[in-house]
Short mmCIF file of C-alpha atoms in Angstrom, two decimals:
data_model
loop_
_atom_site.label_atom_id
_atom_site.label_comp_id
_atom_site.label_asym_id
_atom_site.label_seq_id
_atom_site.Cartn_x
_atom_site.Cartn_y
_atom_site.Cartn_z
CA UNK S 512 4.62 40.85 16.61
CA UNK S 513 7.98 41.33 15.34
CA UNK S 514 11.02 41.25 17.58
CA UNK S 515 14.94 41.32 16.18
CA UNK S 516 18.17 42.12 17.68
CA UNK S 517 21.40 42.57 16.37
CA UNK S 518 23.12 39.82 18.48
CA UNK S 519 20.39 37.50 20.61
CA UNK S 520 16.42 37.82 20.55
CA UNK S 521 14.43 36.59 23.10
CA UNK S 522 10.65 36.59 23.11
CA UNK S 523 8.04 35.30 26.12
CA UNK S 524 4.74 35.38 25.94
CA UNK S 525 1.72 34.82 27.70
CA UNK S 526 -0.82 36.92 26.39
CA UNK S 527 -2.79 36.36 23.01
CA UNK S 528 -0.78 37.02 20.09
CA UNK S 529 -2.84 37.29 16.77
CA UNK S 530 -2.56 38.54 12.52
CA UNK S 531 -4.81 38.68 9.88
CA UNK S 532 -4.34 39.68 6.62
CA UNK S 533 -7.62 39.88 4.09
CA UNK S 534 -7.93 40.45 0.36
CA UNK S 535 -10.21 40.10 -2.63
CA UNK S 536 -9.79 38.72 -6.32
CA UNK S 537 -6.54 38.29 -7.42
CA UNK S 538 -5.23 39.94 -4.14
CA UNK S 539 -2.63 38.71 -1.85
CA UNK S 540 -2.50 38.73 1.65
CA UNK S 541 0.26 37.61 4.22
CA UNK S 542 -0.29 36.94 7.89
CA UNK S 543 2.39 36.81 10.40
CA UNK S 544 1.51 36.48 14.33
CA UNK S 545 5.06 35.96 16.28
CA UNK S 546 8.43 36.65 14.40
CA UNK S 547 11.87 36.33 16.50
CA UNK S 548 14.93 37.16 14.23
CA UNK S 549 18.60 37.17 16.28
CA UNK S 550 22.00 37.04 14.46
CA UNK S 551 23.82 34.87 17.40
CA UNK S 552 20.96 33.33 18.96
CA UNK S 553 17.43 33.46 18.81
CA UNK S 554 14.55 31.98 21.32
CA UNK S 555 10.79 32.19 21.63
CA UNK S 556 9.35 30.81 24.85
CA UNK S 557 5.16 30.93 24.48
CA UNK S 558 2.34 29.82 27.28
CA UNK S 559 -0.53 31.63 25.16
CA UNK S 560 -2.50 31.03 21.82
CA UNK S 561 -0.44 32.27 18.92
CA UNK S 562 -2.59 32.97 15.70
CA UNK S 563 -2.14 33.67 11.54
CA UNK S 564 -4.81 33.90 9.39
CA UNK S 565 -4.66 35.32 5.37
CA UNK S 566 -7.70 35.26 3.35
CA UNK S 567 -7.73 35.98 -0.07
CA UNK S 568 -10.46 35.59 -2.95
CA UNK S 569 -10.65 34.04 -6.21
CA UNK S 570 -6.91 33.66 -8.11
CA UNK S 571 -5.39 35.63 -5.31
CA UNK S 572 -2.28 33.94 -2.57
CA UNK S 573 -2.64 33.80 0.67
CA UNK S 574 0.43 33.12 3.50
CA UNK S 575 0.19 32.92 6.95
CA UNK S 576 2.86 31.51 9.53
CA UNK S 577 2.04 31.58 13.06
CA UNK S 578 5.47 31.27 14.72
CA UNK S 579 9.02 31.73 13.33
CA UNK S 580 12.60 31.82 15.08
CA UNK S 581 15.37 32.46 13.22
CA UNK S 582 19.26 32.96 14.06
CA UNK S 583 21.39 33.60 10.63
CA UNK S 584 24.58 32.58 12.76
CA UNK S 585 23.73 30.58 16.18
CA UNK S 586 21.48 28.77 18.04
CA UNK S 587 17.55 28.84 17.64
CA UNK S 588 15.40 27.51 20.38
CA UNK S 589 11.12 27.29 20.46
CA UNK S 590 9.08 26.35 23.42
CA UNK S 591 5.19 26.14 23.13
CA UNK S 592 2.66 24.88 25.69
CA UNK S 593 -0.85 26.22 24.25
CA UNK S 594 -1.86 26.79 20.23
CA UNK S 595 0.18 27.97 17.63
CA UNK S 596 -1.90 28.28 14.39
CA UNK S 597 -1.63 29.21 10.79
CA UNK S 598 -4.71 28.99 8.92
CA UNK S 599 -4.49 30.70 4.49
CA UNK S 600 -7.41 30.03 2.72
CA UNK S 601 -7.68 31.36 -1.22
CA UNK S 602 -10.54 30.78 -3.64
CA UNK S 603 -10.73 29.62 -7.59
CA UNK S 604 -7.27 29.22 -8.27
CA UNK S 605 -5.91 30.55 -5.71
CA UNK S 606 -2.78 29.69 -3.91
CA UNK S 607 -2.68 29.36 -0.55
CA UNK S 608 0.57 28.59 1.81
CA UNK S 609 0.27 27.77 5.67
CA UNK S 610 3.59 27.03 8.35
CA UNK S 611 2.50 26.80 11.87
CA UNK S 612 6.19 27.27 13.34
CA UNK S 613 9.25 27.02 11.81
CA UNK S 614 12.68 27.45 13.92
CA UNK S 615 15.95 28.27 11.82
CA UNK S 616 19.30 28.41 13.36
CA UNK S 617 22.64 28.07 11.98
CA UNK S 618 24.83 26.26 14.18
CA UNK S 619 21.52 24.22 15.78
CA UNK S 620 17.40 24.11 16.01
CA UNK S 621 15.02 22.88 18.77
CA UNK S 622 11.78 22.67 19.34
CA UNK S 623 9.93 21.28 22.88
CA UNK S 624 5.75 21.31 21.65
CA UNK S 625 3.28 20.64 24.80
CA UNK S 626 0.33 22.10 23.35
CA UNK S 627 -0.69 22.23 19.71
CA UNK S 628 0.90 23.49 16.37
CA UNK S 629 -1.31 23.42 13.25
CA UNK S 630 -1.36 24.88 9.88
CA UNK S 631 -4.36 24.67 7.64
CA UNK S 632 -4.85 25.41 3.78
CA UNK S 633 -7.79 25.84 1.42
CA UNK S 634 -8.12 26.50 -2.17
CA UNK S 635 -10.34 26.07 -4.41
CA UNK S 636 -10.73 24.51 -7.70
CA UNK S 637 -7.56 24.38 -9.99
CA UNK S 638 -5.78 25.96 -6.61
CA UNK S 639 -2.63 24.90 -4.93
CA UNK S 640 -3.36 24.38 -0.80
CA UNK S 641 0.98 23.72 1.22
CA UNK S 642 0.54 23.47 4.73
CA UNK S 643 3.78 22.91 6.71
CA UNK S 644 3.13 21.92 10.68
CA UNK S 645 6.40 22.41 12.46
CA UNK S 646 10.17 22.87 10.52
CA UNK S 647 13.22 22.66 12.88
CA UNK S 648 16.28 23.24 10.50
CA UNK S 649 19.98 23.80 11.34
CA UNK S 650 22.26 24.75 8.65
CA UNK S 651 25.64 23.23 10.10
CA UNK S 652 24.24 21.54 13.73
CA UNK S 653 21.87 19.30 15.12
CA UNK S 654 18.15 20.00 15.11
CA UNK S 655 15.64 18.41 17.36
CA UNK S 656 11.98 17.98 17.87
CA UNK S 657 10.32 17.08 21.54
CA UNK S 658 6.51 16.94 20.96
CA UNK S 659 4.10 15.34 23.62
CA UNK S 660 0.58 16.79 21.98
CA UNK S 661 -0.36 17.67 18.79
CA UNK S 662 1.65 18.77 15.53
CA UNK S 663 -0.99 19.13 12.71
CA UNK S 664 -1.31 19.63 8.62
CA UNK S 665 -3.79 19.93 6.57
CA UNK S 666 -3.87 21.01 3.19
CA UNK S 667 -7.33 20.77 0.93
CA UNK S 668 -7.83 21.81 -2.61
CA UNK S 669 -10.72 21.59 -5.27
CA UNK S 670 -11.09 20.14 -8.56
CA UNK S 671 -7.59 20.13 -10.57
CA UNK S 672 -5.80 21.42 -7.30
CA UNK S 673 -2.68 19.96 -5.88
CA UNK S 674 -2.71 19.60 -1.83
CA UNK S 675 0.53 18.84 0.18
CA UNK S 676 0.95 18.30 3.94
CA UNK S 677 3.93 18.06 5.92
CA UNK S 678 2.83 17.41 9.70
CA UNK S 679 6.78 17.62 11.11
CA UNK S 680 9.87 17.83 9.49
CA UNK S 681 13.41 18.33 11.64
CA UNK S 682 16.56 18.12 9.13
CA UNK S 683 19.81 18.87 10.87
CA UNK S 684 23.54 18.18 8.81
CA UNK S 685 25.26 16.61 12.06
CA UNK S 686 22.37 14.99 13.42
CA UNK S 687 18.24 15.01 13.62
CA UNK S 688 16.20 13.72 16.47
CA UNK S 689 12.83 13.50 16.88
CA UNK S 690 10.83 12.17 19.88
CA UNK S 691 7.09 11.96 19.75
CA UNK S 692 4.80 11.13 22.42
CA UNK S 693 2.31 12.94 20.98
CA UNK S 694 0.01 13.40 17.75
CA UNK S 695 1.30 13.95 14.35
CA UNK S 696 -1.04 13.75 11.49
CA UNK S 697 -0.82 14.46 8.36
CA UNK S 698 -4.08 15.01 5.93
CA UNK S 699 -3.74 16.08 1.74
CA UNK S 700 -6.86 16.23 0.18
CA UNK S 701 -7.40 17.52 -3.33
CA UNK S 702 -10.66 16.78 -5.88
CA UNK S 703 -11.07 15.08 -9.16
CA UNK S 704 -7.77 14.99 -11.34
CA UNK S 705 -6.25 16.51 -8.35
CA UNK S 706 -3.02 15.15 -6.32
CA UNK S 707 -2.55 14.95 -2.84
CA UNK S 708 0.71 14.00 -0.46
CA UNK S 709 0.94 13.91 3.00
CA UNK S 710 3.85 13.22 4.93
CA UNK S 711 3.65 12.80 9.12
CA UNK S 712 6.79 12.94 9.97
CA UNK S 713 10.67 13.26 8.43
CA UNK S 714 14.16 13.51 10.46
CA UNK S 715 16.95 14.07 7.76
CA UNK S 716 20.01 14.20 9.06
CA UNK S 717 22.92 14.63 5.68
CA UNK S 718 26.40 14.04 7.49
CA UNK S 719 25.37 12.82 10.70
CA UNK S 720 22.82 10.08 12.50
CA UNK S 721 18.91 10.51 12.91
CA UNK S 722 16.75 9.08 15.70
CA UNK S 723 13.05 8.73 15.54
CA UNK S 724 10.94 7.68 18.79
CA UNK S 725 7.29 7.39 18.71
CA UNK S 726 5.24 6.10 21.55
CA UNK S 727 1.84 7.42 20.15
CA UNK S 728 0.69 8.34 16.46
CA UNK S 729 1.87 9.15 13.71
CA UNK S 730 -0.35 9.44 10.84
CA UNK S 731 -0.42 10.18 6.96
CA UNK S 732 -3.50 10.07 4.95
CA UNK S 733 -3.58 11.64 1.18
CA UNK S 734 -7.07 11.40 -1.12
CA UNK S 735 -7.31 12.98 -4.44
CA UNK S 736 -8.32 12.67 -8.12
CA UNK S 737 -5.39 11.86 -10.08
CA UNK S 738 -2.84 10.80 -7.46
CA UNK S 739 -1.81 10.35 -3.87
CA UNK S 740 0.36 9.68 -1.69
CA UNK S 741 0.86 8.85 2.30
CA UNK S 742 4.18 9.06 4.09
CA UNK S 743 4.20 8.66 7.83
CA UNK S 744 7.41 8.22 8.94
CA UNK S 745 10.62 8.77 7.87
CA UNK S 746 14.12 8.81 8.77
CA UNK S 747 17.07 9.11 7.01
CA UNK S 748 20.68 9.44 7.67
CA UNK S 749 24.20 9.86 6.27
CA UNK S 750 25.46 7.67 9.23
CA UNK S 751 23.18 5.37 11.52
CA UNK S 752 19.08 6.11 11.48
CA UNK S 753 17.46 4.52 14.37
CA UNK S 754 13.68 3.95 14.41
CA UNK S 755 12.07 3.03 17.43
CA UNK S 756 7.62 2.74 17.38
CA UNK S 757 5.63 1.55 20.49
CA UNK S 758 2.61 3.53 19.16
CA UNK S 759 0.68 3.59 16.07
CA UNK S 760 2.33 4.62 12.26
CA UNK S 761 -0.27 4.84 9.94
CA UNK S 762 -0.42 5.73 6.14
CA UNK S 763 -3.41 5.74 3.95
CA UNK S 764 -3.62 6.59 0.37
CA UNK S 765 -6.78 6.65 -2.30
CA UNK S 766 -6.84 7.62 -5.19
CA UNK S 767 -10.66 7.45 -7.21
CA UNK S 768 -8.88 7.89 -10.30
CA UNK S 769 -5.22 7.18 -10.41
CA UNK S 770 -2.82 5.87 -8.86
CA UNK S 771 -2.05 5.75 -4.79
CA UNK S 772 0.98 4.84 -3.04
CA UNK S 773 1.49 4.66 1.37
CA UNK S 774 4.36 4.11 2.93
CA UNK S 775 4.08 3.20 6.92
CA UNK S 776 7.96 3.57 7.91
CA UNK S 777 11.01 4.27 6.19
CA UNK S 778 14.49 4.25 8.15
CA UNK S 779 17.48 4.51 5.70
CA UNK S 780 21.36 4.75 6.72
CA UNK S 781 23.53 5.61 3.35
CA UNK S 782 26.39 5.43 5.13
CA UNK S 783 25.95 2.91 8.30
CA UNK S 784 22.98 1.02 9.80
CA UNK S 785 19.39 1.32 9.45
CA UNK S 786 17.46 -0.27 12.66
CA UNK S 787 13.95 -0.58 13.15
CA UNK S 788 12.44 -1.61 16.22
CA UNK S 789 8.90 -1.81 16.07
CA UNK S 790 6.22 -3.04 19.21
CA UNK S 791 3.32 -0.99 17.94
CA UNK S 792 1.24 -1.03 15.01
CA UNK S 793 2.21 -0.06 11.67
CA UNK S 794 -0.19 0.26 8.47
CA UNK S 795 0.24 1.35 5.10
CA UNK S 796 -3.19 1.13 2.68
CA UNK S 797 -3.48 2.02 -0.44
CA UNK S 798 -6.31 2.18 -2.68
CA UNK S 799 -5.74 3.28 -6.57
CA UNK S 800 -8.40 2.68 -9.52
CA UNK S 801 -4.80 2.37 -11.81
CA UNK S 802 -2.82 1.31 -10.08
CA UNK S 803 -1.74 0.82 -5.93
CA UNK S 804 1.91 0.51 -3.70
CA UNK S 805 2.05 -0.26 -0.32
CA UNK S 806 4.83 -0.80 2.12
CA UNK S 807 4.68 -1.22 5.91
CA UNK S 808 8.35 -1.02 7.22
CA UNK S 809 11.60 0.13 4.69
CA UNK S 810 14.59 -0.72 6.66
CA UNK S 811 17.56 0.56 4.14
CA UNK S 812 20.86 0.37 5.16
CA UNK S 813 24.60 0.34 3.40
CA UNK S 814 26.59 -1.92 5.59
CA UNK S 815 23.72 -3.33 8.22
CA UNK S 816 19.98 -2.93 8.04
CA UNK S 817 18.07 -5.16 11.07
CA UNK S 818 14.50 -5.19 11.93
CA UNK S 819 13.30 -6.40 14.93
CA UNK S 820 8.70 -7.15 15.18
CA UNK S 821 7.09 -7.70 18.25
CA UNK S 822 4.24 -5.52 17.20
CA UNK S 823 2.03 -5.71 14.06
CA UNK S 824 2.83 -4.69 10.66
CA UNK S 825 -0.31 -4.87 8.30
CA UNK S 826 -0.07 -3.68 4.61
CA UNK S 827 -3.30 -3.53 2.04
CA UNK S 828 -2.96 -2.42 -1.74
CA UNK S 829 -5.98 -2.35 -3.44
CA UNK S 830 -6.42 -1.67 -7.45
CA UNK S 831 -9.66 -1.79 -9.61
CA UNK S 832 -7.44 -1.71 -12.61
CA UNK S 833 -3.45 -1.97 -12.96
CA UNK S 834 -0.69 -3.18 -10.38
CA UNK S 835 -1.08 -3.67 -6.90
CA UNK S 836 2.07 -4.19 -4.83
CA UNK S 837 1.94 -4.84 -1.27
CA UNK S 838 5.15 -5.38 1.04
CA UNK S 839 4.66 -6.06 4.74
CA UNK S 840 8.83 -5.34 5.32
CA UNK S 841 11.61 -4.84 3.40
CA UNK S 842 15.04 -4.92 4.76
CA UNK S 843 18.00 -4.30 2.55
CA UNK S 844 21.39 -4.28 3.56
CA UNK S 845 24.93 -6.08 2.38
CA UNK S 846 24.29 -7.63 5.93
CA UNK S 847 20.15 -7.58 6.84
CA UNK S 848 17.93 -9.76 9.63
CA UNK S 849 14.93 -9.28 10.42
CA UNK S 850 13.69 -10.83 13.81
CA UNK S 851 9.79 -10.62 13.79
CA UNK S 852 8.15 -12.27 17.08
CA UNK S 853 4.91 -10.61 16.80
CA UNK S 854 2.75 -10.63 12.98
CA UNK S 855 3.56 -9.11 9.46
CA UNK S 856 0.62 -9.08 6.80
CA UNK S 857 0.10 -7.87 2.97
CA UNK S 858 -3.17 -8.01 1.32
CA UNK S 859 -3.37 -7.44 -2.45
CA UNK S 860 -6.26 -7.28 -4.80
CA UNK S 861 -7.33 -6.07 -8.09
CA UNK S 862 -11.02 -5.56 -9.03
CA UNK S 863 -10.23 -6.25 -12.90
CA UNK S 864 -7.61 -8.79 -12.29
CA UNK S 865 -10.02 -10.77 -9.94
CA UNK S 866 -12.60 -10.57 -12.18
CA UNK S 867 -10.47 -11.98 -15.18
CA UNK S 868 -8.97 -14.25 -13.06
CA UNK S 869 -11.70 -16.15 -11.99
CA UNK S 870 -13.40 -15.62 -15.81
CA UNK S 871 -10.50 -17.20 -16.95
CA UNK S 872 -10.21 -19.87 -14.20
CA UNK S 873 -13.78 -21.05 -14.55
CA UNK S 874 -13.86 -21.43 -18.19
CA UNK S 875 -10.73 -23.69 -18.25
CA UNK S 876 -12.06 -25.50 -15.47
CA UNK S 877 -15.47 -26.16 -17.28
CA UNK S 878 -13.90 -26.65 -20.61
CA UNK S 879 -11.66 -29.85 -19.10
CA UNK S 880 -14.07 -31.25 -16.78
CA UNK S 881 -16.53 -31.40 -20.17
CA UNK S 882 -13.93 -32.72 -22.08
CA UNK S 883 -12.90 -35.49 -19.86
CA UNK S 884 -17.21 -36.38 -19.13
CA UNK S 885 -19.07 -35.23 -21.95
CA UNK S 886 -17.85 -36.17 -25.58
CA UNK S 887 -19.25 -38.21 -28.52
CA UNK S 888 -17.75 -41.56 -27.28
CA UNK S 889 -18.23 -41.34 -23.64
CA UNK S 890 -20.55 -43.53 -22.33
CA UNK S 891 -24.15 -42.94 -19.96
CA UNK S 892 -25.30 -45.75 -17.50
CA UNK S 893 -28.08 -46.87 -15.65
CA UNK S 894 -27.94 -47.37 -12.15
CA UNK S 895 -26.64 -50.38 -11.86
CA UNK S 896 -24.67 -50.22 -8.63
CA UNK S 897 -25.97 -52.72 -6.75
CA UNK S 898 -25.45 -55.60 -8.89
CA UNK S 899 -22.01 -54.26 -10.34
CA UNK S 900 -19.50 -56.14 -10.42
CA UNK S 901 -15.40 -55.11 -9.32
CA UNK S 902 -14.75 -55.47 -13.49
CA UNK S 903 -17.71 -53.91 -14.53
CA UNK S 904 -17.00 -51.15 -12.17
CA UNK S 905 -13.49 -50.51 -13.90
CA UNK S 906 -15.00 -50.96 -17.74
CA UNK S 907 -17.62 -48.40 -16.77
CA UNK S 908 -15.30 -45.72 -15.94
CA UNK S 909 -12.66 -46.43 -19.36
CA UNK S 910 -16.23 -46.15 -21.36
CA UNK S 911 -17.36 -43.00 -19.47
CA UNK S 912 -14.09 -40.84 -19.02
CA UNK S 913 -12.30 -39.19 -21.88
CA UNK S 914 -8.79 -38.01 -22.19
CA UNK S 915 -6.66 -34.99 -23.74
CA UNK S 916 -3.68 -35.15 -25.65
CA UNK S 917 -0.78 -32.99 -25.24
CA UNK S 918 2.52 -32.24 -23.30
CA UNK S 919 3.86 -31.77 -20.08
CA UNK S 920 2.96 -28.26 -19.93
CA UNK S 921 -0.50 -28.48 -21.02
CA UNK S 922 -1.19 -31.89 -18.83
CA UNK S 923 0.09 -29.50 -15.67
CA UNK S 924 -2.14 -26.37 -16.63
CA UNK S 925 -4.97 -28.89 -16.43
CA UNK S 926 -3.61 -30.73 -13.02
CA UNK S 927 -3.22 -33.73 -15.01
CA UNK S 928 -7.22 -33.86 -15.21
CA UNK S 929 -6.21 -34.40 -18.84
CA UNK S 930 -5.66 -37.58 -17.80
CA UNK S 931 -9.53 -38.59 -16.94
CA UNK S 932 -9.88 -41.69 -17.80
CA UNK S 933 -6.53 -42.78 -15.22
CA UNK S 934 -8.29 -40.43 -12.95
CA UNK S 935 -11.16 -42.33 -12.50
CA UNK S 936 -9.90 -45.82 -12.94
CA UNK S 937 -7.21 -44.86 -9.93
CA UNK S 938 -8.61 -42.00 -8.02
CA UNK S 939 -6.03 -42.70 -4.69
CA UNK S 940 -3.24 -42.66 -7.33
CA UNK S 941 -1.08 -39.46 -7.51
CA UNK S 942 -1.99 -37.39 -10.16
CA UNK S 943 1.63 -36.56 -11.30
CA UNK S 944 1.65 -40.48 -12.30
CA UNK S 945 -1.28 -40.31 -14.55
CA UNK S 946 0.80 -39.67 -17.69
CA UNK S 947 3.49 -42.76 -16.87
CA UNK S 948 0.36 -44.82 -16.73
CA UNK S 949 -1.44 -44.01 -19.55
CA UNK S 950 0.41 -45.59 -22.02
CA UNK S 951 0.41 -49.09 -20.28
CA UNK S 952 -3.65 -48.60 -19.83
CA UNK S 953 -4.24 -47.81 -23.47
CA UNK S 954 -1.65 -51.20 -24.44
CA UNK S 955 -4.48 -53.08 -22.11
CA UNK S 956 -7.50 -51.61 -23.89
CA UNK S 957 -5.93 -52.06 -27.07
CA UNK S 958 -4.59 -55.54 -26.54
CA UNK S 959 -8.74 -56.67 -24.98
CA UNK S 960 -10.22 -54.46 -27.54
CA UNK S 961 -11.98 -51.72 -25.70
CA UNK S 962 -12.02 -48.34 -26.73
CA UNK S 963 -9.40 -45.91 -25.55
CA UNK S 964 -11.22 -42.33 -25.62
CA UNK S 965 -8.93 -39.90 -26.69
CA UNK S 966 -8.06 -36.67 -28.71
CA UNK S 967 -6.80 -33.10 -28.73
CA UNK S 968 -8.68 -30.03 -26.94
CA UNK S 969 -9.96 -28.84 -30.02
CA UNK S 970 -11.80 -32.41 -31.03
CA UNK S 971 -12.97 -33.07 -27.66
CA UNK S 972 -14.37 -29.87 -26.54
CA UNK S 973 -16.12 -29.56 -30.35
CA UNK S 974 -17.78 -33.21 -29.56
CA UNK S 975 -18.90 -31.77 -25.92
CA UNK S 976 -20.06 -28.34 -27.41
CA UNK S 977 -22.35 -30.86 -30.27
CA UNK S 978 -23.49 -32.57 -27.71
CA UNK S 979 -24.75 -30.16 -25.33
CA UNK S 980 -26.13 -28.52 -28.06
CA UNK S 981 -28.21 -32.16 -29.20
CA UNK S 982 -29.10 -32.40 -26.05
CA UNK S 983 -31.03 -29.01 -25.29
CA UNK S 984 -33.25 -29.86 -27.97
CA UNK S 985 -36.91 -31.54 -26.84
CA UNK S 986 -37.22 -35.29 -26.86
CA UNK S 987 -39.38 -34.98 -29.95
CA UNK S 988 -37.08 -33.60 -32.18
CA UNK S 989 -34.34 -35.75 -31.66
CA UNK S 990 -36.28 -38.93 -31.23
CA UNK S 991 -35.63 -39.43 -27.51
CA UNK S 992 -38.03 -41.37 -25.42
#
């Protein structure tokens, strides 16, 4: 259905209000269900299912858009209470572009969604899949967004395809509102060496101030190959962006082969303050085999950025190899606070790193516990214990410890363990005292003549390494009884 007029265009509908446009290989087909063009003003008021399809075949394009409402020069203005849908679906690299609703005017945009607005697109292999959920845009006013059910996106692509979702995006120069009490979700999907990004939700407002409200979800959640990325919220302003989330804001990222990146919430001010005020649940996960970035809540402003938590914020970046960053909040500002009552957590891991990590950490700890037990000059005992005297006691643990030379830096890598021989003499003494001591216990041992056992890493560990090595032979070779 097509309906213009010279000055305003109205359309209301209640009946059923469908396109479909089909083509083979390399074809291209459009589908259009409700256009509503005016030059001063421009409004579509709908209370029944509106419905695009296009269908194409291998390398063709397919476009569908279920609602649009444009004025070139006024005031634009879309009501919906039941389904508006745009599904394009294209095969082997094929292209295939899906927009729900969009709602264009000049001087200002609104949109009031009860019901559900959803845009869906497929490609295959090597394909491209955009699907666009709701667009409110004003050229030189405000736009706003009113949503209490579902806005939707979902974009899927094959092997070597690219996949983008935008769930609901309202940009308006002099000011951009959008208040959610609804769904908004967000899904990219694209196969191996692929890249997905999703984004839930963005207000953008260039010369004036945004507001964002969301009492229910808002969701982002990207998967591919090569890369992807999750965006759920965002708002950003010229003057003063205002976030305020009682609900859920949740953005999830993996990539199998590459790199992945989610961002929960983003509220940016270039010009004035950035506020966040969060009493729900934010999450931003990301899971990358090269690499990962997470952030929970981005509270950017130029003169004042201020967060205030009473909710959760809960960030997870996860990376088998590479980086992983993970930041619970962030809030930047020549003057920034951050007031967080409620609980603000980053997990970060990295299979490889992990793994070397505790390689690393478990040969250093074996190779100076050894060195301070088992070289050529420390001593074995028999239990004696219950006949041992307070002096033998103390000459049993000079004979049987060993020591490390080296400096500061090297004593602290080993926490002063280096220092075995102190260690065991004076086990309640502070370890950061070993190395003050040591010189006065060697004077003693000198001075008595008992043998001080020590020597550099590279003689002591060689002595522990011979005699391991001595004694995994059998008793018969080596003589032992």
């Amino acid at each position: 259905m097509v309906l213009a007029a010279l000055d305003d265009a109205s359309l209301t509908a209640s009946g059923y209000i469908y396109a479909t446009a089909i083509s083979g290989y390399d074809g291209v087909s459009a589908a259009q269900a409700a256009l509503v063009v005016g030059t001063y003003g421009a409004s579509t008021v709908l209370s029944a299912n509106v419905q695009a399809d296009a269908d194409s075949g291998d390398f063709g394009q397919s476009g569908a858009v279920g609602s649009q409402t444009l004025a070139s020069d006024g005031y634009a203005y879309l009501s919906s209470s039941y389904l508006i849908s745009a599904w394009a679906t294209s095969g082997y690299d094929g292209d295939s572009a899906a927009l729900g609703a969009v709602v264009f005017g000049y001087y200002g945009a609104d949109a009031v969604n009860t019901g559900t607005i959803e845009a869906v697109a497929l490609s295959g292999d090597y394909g491209t899949s955009d699907a666009r959920g709701l667009q409110v845009f004003a050229v030189e006013g405000y736009a706003s967004l009113y949503s209490s059910d579902l806005v939707y996106a979902y974009a899927l692509s094959g092997f070597d395809g690219d996949a983008v979702a935008v769930a609901a995006q309202v940009v308006g120069p002099y000011g951009a509102e959008t208040f959610n009490t609804g769904d908004i979700d967000a899904i990219a999907l694209a196969g191996y060496n692929g890249t997905a990004n999703a984004i839930g939700s963005i207000t953008v407002s260039s010369l004036g101030d945004t507001y964002l409200y969301s009492s229910d979800s808002i969701t982002a959640f990207a998967e591919a190959g090569d890369s992807a990325s999750a965006q759920a919220a965002i708002a950003q302003a010229y003057g003063d962006a205002t976030s305020i989330n009682s609900g859920d804001i949740d953005a999830e990222a993996q990539a199998d082969y590459g790199t992945a990146s989610a961002l929960g919430i983003l509220t940016s001010s270039q010009n004035g303050t950035a506020s966040l005020d969060n009493s729900g649940y934010v999450l931003a996960y990301a899971n990358g085999y090269y690499g990962a970035t997470a952030y929970g809540a981005f509270t950017l402003g130029d003169g004042y950025a201020y967060l205030s938590n009473d909710g959760f914020i809960d960030v997870a970046a996860h990376a088998v190899l590479g980086n992983a960053t993970g930041i619970g909040s962030l809030t930047t500002a020549n003057l920034a606070y951050t007031y967080n009552e409620g609980s603000i957590n980053a997990l970060v891991s990295t299979v490889v790193g992990n793994a070397t990590a505790n390689v690393v950490r478990n040969v250093w700890a074996y190779s100076i516990i050894f060195c301070g037990h088992f070289t050529a000059d420390a001593e074995m005992f028999e239990d004696n214990l219950a006949t041992e005297t307070k002096a033998e006691w103390y000459l049993r643990q000079l004979k049987g410890s060993s020591n490390l030379t080296g400096g500061k830096i090297f004593h602290f890598m080993t926490g002063n363990l280096s220092h075995q021989i102190e260690h065991h003499m004076f086990p309640d003494t502070p370890a950061n005292r070993y190395a003050e001591m040591a010189p006065k216990l060697r004077a003693l041992c000198d001075e008595y003549g008992q043998h001080y056992n020590t020597g550099s890493f590279s003689k002591q560990f060689s002595e522990v390494m011979l005699r391991i090595a001595v004694h995994s032979l059998p008793n018969s070779v080596i003589g032992r009884a």
